[in-house]
Short mmCIF file of C-alpha atoms in Angstrom, two decimals:
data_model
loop_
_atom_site.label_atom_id
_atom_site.label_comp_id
_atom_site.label_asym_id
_atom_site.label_seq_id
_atom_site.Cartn_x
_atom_site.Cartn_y
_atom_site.Cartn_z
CA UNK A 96 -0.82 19.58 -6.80
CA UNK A 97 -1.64 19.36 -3.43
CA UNK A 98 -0.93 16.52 -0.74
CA UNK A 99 -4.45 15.99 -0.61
CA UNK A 100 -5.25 15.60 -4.18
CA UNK A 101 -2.61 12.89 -4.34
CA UNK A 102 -3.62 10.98 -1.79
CA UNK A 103 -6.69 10.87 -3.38
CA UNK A 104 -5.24 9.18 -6.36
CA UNK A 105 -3.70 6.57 -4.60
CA UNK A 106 -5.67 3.34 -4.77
CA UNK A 107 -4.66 -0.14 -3.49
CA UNK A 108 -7.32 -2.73 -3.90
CA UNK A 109 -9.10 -5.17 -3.41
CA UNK A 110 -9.86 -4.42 -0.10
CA UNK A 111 -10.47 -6.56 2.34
CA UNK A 112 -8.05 -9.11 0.28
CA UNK A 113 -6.92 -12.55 0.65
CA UNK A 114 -3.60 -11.07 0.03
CA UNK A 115 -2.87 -10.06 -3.09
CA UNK A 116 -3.52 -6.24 -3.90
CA UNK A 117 -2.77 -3.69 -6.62
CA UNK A 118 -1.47 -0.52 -6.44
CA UNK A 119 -2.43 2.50 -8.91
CA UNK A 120 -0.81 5.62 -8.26
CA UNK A 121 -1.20 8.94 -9.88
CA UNK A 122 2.17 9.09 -10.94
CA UNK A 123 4.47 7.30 -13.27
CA UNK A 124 7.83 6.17 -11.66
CA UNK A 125 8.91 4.08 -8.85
CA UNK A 126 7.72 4.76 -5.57
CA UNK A 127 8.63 3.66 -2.50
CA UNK A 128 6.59 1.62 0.09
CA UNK A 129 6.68 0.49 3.93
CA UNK A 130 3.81 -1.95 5.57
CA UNK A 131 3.04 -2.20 8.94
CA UNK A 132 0.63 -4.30 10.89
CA UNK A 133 -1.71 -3.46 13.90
CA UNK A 134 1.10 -3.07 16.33
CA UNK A 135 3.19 -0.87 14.26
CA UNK A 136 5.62 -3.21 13.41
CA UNK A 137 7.21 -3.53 9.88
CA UNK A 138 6.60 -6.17 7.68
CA UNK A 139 7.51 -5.12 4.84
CA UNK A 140 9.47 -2.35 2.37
CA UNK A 141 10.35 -1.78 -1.45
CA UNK A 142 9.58 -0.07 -4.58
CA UNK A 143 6.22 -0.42 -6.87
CA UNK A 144 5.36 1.10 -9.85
CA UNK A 145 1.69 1.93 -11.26
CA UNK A 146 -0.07 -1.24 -11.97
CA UNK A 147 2.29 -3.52 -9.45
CA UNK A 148 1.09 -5.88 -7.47
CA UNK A 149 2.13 -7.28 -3.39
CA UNK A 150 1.44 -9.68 -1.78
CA UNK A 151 0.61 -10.46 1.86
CA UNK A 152 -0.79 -14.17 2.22
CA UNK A 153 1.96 -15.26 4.06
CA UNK A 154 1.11 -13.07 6.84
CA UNK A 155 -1.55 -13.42 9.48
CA UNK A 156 -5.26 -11.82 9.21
CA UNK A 157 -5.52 -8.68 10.28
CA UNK A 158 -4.96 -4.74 9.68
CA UNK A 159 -2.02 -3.10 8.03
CA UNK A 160 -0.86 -0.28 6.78
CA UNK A 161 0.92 0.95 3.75
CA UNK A 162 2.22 4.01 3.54
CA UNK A 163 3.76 4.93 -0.29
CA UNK A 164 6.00 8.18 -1.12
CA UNK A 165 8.61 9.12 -3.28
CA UNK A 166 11.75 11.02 -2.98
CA UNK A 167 9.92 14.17 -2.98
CA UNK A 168 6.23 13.88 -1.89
CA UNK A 169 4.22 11.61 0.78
CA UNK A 170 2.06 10.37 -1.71
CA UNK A 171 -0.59 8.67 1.17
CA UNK A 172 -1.32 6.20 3.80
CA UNK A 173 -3.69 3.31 3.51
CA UNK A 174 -5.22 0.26 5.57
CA UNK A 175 -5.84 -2.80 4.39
CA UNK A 176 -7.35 -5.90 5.76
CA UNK A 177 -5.86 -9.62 5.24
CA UNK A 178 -8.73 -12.25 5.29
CA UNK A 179 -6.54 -15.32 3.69
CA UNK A 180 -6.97 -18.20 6.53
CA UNK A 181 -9.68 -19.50 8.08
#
């Protein structure tokens, strides 16, 4: 399968969020995950699996990034938008 057809499968919603999002991913297994903000920065890293979910409502409003892969294929890149404080 292509890169681009994966990609496609990757979903991570609800988006914008208050924090908490879901991941679905077109693959069984455990993937692994990085998060950046606007600046580039890390916030955070780990595994998910289909179905987990994260959660970001500690950190400030704004854009980030998530970028998920496995050992073997880039699997995509996202951005998401925190809208949890007023």
């Amino acid at each position: 399968m292509s890169a681009r057809l994966e990609s496609d499968k990757l979903r991570i919603y609800p988006n914008p969020t208050s924090g908490r999002m879901k991941f679905e991913l077109p693959d069984r297994g455990v993937f692994d995950y990085s998060i950046f903000n606007h600046l580039g920065q890390p916030v955070f890293n780990g595994q998910i699996e289909n179905g987990a979910e994260i959660n970001l409502s500690n950190q400030p409003n704004g854009m980030y990034f998530i970028i998920v892969k496995d050992e073997e294929k880039f699997l995509g890149t996202r951005r998401i938008v925190v809208l949890s404080h007023s």
